[in-house]
PDB file of C-alpha atoms and ligand atoms in Angstrom:
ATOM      1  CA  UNK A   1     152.526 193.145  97.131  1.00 82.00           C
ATOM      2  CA  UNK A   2     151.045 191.547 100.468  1.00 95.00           C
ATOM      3  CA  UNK A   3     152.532 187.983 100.859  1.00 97.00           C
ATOM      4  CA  UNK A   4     149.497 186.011 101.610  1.00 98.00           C
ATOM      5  CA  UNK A   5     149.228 184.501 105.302  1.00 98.00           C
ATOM      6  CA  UNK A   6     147.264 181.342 106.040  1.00 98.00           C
ATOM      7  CA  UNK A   7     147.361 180.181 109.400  1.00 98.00           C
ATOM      8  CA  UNK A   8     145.417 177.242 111.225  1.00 98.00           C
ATOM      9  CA  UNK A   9     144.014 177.963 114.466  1.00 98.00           C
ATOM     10  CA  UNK A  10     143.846 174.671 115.943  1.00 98.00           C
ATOM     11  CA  UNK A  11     141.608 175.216 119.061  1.00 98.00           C
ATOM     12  CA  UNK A  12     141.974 173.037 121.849  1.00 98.00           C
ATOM     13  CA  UNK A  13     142.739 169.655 119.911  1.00 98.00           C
ATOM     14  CA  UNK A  14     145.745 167.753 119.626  1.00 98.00           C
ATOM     15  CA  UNK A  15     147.991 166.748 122.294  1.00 98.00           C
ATOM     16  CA  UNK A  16     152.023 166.907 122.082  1.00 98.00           C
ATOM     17  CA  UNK A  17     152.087 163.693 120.143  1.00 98.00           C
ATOM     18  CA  UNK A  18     149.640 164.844 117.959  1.00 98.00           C
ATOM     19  CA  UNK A  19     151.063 167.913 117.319  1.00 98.00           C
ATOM     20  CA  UNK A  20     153.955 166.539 116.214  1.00 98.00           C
ATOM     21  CA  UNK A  21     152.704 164.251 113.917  1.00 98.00           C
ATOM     22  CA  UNK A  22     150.463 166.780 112.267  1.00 98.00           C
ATOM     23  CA  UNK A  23     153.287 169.232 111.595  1.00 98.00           C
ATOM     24  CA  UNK A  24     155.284 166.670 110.083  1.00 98.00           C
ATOM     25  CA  UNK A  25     152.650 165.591 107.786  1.00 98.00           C
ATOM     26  CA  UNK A  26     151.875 168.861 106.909  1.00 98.00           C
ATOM     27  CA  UNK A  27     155.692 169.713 106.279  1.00 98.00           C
ATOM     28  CA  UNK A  28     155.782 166.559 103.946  1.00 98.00           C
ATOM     29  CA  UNK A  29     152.783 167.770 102.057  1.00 98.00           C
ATOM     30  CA  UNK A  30     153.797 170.880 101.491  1.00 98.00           C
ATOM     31  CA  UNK A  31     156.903 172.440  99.140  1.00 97.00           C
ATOM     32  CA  UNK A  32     159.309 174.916  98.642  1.00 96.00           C
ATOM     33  CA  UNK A  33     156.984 176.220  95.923  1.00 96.00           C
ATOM     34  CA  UNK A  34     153.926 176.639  98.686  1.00 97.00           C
ATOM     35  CA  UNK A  35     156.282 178.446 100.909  1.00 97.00           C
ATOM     36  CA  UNK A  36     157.175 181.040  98.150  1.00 96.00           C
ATOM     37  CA  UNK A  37     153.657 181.761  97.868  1.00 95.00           C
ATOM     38  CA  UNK A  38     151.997 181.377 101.010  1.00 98.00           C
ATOM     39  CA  UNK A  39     153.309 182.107 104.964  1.00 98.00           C
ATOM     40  CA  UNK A  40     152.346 179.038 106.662  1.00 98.00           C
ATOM     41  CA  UNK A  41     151.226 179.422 110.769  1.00 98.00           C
ATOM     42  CA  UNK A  42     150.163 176.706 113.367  1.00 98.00           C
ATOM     43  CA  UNK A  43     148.334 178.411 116.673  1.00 98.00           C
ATOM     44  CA  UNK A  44     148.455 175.255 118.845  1.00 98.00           C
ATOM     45  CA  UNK A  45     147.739 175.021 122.674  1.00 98.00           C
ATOM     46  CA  UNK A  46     149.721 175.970 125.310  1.00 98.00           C
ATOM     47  CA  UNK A  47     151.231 172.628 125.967  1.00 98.00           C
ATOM     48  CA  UNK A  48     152.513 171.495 122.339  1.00 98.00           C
ATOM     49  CA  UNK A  49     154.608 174.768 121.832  1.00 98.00           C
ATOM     50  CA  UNK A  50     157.776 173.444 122.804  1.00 98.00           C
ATOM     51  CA  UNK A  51     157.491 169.866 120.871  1.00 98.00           C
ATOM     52  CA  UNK A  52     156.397 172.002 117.830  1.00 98.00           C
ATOM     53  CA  UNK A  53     159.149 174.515 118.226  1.00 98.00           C
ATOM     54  CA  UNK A  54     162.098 171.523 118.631  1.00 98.00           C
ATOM     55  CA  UNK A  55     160.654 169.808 115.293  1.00 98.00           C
ATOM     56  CA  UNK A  56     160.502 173.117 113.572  1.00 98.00           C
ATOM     57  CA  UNK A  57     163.695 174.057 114.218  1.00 98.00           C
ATOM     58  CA  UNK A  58     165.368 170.637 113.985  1.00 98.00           C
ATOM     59  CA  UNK A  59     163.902 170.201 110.611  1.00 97.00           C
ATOM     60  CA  UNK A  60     163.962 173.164 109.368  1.00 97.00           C
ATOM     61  CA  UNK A  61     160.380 173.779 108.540  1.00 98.00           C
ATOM     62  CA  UNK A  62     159.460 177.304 107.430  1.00 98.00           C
ATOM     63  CA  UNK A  63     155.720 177.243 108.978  1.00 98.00           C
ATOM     64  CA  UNK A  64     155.820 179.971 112.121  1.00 98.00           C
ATOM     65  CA  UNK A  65     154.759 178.811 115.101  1.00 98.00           C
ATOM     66  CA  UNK A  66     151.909 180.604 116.499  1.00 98.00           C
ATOM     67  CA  UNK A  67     149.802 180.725 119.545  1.00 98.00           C
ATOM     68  CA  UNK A  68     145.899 180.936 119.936  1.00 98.00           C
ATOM     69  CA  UNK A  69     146.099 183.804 123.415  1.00 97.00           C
ATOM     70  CA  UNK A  70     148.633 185.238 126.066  1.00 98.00           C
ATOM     71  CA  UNK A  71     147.743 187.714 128.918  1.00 98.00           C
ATOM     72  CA  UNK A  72     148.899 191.288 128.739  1.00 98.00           C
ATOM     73  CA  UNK A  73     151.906 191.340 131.716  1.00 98.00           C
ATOM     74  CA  UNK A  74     154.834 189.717 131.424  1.00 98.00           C
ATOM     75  CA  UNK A  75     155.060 187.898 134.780  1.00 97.00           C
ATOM     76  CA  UNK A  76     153.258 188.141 138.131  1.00 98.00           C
ATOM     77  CA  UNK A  77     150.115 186.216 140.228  1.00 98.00           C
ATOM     78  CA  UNK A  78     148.016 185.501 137.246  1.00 98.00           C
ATOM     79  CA  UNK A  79     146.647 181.561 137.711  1.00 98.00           C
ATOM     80  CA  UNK A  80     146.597 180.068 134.760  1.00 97.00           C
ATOM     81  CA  UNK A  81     148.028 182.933 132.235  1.00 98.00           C
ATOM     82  CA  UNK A  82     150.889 182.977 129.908  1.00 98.00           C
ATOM     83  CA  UNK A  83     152.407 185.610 129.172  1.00 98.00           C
ATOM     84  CA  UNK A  84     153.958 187.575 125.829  1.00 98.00           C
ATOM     85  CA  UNK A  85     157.801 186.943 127.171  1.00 98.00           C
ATOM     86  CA  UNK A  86     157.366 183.268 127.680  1.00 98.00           C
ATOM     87  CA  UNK A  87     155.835 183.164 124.057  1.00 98.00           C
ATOM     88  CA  UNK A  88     158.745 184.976 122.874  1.00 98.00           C
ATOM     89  CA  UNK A  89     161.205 182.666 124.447  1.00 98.00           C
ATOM     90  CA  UNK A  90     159.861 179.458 122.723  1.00 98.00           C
ATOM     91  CA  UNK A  91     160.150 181.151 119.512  1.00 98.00           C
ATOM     92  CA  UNK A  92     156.309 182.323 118.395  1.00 98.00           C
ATOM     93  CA  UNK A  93     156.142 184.513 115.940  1.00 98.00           C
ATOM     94  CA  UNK A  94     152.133 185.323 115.738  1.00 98.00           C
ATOM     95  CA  UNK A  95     149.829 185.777 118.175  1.00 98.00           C
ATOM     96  CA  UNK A  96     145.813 185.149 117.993  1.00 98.00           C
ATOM     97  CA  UNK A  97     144.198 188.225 119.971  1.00 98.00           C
ATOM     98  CA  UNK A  98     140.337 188.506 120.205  1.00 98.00           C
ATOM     99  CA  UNK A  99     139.255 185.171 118.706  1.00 98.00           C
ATOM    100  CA  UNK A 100     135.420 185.046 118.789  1.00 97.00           C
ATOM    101  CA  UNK A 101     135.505 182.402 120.908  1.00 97.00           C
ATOM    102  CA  UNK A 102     137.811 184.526 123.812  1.00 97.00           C
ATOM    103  CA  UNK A 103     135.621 187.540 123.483  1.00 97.00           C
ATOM    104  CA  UNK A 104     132.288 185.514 124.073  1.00 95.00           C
ATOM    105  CA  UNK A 105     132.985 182.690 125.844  1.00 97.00           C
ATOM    106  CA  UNK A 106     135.985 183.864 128.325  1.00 97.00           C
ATOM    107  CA  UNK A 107     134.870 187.768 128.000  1.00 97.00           C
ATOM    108  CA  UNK A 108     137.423 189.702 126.867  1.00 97.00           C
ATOM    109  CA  UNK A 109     136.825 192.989 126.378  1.00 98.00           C
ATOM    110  CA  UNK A 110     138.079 195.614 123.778  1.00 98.00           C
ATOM    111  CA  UNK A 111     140.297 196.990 126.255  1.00 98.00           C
ATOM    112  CA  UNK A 112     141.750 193.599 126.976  1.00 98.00           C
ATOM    113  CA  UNK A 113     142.514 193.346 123.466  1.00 98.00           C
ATOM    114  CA  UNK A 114     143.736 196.093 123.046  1.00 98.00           C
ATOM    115  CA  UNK A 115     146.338 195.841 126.121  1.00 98.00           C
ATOM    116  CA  UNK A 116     147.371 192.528 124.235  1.00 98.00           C
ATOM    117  CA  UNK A 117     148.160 193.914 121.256  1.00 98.00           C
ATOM    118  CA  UNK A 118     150.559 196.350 123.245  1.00 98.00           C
ATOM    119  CA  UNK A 119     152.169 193.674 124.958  1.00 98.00           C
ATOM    120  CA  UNK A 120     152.669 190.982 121.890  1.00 98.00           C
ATOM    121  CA  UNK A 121     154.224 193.815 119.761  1.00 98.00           C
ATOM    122  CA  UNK A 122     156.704 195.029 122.550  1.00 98.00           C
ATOM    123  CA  UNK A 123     158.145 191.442 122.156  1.00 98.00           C
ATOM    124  CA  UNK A 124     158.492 191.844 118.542  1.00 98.00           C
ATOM    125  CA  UNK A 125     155.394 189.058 117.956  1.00 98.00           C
ATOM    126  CA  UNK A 126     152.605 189.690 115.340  1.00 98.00           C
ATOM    127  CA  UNK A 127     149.187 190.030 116.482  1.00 98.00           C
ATOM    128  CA  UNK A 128     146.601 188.632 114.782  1.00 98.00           C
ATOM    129  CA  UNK A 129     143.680 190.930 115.457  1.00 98.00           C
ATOM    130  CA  UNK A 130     140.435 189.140 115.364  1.00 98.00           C
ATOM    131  CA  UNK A 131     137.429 190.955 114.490  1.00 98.00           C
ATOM    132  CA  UNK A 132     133.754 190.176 113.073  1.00 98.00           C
ATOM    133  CA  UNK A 133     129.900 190.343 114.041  1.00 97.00           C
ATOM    134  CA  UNK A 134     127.745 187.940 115.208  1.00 95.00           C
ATOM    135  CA  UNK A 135     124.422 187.212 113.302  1.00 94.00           C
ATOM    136  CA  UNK A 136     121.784 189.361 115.170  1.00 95.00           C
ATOM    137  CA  UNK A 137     124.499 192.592 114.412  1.00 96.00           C
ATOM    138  CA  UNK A 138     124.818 190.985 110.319  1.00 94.00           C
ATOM    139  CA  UNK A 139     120.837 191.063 110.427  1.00 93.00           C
ATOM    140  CA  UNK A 140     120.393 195.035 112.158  1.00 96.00           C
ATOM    141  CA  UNK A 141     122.943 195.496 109.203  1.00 95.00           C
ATOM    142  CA  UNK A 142     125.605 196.925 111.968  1.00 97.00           C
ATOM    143  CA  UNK A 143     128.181 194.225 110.803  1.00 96.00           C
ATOM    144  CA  UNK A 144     130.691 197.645 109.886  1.00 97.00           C
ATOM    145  CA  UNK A 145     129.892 199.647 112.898  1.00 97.00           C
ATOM    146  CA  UNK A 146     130.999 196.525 115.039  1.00 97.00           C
ATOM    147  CA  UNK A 147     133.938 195.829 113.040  1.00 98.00           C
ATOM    148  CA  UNK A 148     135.157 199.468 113.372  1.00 98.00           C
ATOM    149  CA  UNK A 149     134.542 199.603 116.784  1.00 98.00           C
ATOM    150  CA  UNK A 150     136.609 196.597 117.448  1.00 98.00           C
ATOM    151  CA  UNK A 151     139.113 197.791 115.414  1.00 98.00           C
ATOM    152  CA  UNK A 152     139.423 201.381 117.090  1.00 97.00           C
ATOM    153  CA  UNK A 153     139.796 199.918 120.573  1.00 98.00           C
ATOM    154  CA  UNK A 154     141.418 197.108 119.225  1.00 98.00           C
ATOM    155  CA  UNK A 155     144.350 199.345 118.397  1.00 98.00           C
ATOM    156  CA  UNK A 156     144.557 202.058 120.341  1.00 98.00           C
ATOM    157  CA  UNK A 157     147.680 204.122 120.458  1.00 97.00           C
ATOM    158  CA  UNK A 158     149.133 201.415 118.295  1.00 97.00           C
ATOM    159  CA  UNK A 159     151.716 203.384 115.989  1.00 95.00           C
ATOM    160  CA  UNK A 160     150.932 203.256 112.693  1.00 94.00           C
ATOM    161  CA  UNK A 161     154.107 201.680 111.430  1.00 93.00           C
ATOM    162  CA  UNK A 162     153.055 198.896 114.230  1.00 95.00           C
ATOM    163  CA  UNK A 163     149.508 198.941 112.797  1.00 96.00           C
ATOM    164  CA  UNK A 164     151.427 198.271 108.983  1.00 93.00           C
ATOM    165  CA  UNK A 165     152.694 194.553 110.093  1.00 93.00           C
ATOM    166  CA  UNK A 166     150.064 193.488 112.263  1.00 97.00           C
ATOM    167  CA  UNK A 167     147.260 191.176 110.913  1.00 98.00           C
ATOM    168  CA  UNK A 168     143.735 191.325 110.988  1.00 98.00           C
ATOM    169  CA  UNK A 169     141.549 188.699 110.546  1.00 98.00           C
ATOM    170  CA  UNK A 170     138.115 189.219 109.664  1.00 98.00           C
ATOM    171  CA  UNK A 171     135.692 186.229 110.950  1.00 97.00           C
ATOM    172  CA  UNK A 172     131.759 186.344 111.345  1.00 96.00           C
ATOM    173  CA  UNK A 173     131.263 184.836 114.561  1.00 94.00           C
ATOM    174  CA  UNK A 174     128.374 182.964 112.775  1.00 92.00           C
ATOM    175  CA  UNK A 175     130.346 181.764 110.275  1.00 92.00           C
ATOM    176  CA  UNK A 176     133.247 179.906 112.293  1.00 91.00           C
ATOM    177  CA  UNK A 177     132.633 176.430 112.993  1.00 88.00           C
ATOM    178  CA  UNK A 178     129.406 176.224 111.451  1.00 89.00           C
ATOM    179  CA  UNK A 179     130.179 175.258 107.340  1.00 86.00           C
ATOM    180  CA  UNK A 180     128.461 178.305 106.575  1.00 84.00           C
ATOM    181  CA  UNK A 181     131.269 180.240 105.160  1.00 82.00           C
ATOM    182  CA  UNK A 182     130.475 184.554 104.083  1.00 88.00           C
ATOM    183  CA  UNK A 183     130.468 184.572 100.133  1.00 94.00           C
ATOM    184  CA  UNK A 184     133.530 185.997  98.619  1.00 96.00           C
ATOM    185  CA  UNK A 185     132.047 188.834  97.835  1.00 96.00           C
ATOM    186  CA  UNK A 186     131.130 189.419 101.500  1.00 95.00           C
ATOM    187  CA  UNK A 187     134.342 188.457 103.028  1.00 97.00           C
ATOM    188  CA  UNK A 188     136.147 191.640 100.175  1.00 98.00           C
ATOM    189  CA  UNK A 189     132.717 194.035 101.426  1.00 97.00           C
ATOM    190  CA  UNK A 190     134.219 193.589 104.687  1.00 98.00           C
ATOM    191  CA  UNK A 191     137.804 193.160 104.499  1.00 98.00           C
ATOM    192  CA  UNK A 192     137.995 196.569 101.818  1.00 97.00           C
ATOM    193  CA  UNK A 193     135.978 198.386 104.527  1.00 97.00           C
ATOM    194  CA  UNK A 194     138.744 197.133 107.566  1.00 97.00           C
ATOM    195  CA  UNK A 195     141.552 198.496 105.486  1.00 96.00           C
ATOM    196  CA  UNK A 196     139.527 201.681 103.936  1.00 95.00           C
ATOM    197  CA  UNK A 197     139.119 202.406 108.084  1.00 96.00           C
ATOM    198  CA  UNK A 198     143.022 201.458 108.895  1.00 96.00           C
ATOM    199  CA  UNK A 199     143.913 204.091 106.390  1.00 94.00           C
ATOM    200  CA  UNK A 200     141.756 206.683 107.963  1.00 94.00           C
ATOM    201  CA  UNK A 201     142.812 206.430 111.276  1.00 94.00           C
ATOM    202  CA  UNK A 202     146.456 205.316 111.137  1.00 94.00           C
ATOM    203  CA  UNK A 203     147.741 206.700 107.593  1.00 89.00           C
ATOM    204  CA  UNK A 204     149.939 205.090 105.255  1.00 81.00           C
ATOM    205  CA  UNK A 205     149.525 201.791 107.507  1.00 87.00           C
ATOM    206  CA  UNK A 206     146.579 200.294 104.889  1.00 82.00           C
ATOM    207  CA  UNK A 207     148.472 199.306 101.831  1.00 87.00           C
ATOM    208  CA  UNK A 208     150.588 196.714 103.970  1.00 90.00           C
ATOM    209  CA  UNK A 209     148.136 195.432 106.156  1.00 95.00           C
ATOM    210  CA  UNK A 210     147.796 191.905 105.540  1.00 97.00           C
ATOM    211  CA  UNK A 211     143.843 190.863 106.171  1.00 98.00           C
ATOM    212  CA  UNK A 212     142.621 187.273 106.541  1.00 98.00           C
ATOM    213  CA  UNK A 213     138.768 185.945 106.000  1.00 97.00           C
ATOM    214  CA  UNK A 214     138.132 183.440 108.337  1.00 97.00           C
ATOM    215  CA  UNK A 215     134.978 181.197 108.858  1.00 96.00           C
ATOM    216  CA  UNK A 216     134.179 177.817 107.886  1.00 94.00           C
ATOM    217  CA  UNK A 217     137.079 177.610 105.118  1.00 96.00           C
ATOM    218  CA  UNK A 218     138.154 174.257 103.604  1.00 96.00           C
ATOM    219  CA  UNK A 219     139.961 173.381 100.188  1.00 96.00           C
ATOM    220  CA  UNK A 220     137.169 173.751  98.263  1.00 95.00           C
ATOM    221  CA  UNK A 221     136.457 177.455  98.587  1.00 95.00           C
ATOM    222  CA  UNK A 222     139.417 178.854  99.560  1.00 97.00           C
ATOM    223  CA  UNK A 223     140.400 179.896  95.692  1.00 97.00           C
ATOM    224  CA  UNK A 224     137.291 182.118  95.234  1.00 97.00           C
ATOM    225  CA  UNK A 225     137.873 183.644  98.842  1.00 97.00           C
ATOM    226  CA  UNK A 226     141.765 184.252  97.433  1.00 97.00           C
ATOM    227  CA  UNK A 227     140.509 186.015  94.606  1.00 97.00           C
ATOM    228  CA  UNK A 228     139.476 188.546  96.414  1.00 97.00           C
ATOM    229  CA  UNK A 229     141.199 191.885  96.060  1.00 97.00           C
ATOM    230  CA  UNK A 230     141.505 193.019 100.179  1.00 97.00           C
ATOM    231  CA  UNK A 231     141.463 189.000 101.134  1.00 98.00           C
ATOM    232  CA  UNK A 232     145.445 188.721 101.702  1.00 98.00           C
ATOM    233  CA  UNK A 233     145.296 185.083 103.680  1.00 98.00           C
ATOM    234  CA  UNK A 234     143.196 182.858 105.807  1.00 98.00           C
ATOM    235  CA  UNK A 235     142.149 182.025 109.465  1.00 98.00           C
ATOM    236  CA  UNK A 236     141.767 178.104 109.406  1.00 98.00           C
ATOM    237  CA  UNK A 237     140.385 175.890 112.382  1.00 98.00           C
ATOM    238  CA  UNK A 238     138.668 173.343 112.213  1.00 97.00           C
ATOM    239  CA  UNK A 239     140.083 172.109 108.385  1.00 98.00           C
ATOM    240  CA  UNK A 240     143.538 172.897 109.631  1.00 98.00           C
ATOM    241  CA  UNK A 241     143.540 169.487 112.081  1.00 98.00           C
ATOM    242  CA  UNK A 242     143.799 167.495 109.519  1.00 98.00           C
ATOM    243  CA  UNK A 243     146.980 168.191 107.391  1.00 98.00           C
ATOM    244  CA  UNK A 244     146.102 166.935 103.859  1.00 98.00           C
ATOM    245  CA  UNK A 245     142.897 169.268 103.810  1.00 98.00           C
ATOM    246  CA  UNK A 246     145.407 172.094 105.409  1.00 98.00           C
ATOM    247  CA  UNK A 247     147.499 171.716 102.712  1.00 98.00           C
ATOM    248  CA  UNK A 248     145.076 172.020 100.333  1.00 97.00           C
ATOM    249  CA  UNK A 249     144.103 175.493 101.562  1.00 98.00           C
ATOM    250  CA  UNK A 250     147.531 176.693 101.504  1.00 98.00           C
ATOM    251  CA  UNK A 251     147.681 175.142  97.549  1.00 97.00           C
ATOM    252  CA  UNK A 252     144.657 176.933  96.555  1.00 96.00           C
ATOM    253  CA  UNK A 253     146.118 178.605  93.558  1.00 93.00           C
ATOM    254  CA  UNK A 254     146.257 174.698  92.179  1.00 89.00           C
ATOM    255  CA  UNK A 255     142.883 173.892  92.825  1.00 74.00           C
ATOM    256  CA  UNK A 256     141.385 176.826  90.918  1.00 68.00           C
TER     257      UNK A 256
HETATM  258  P1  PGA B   1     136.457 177.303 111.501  1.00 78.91           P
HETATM  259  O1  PGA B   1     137.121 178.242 112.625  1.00 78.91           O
HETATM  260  O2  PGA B   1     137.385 177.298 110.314  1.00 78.91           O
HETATM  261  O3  PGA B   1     136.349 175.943 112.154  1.00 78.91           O
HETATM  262  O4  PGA B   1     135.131 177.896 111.166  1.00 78.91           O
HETATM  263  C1  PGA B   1     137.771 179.432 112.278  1.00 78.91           C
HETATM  264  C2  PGA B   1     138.336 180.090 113.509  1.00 78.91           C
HETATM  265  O5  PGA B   1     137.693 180.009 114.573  1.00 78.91           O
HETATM  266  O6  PGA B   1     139.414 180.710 113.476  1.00 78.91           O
END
């Protein structure tokens, strides 16, 4: 059975101090009962990682501590880049790779992503491999062909043991950040075909694969998007800022 993984992707909001308060909110909302359930992530900026990773350890909170991007080398004369080893060091476990938002707004390239993905597993991180079409592709009905495509470059040479404990999170660029979430039965088309074409290219890796729908989720329709039988977690941003709507994402099962 795949554990399900909901993670929130908080963007480029909250400071330090607001970092900290929101985990601790979300840490008092949540249970020992959610954590059995549900793996728990936070993908904060840069600059909150090491306030997030002292209260997580000092309390003791099981949520991972994830980050949102990190360049492909491990040191050198990059301005501005963080790299996969300092990650590492301040205890991040996941790794967002190929958000929507990195591809089309900063460029990144399939080969980028791909050298990423390298780089995050050689420090024993997760990468969370995002993937998904934009609206003109959904319309030409390519939304598959894209989705492969990413997905083949995305992980190329990956082993397939590596490819097994990766995640992938499927997210229609025209869905995130825009309240117009895919329909559940659109987010399984999808999310069946991703692991239908990780089983045909790295065998024996699709059964494990853990696949998230993001795109516009919130509490209220993040049961019927759980129900779904190749749907094995959720990519969160904008209602993972605030931690009593977070929280009700990760209780979903209860609001069924
Ligand atoms: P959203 O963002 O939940 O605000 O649509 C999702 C994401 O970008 O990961």
């Amino acid at each position: 059975m795949r554990k399900p993984l909901i993670s929130g992707n908080w963007k480029m909001h909250h400071n330090h101090f607001e970092a900290i308060q929101t985990i601790q909110r979300l840490a008092y909302a949540l249970s020992s009962s959610d954590y059995e359930n549900v793996d728990v992530s936070v993908h904060a900026p840069f600059t909150d990682l090491r306030s997030l990773q002292t209260v997580i350890e000092a309390d003791d909170i099981p949520i991972s501590l994830g980050a949102q991007h990190s360049h492909w080398e491990n040191k050198g004369a990059f301005t501005g880049e963080v790299s996969p080893e300092m990650l590492a060091k301040l205890n991040v476990s996941l790794v967002l790779v190929g958000h929507s938002e990195r591809r089309h707004i900063f460029g990144e390239t399939n080969a980028d992503i791909n050298k990423k993905v390298h780089a995050i597993i050689a420090k024993e991180m997760t990468p969370i491999l995002c993937v998904g079409e934009m609206s003109e592709e959904r319309e030409e009905g390519r939304t598959l062909e894209v989705v492969e495509k990413q997905l083949e470059e995305g992980l190329s040479q990956v082993k397939p043991s590596e490819v097994a404990s990766i995640v992938v999170a499927y997210e229609p660029v025209w869905a995130i950040g825009t309240g117009k979430n895919a329909t559940p039965e659109d987010a399984q088309e999808v999310c069946k075909a991703i692991r239908e074409k990780i089983v045909s290219i790295w065998k024996g890796a699709g059964e494990d694969l853990r696949i998230q729908y993001g795109g516009s989720v919130k509490g209220v329709n993040a049961p019927d998007l759980m129900k779904q039988n190749d749907v094995d977690g959720l990519l969160v941003g904008g209602a993972s800022l605030d931690p009593d709507e977070f929280s009700r994402i990760i209780k979903y099962r209860l609001l069924d």
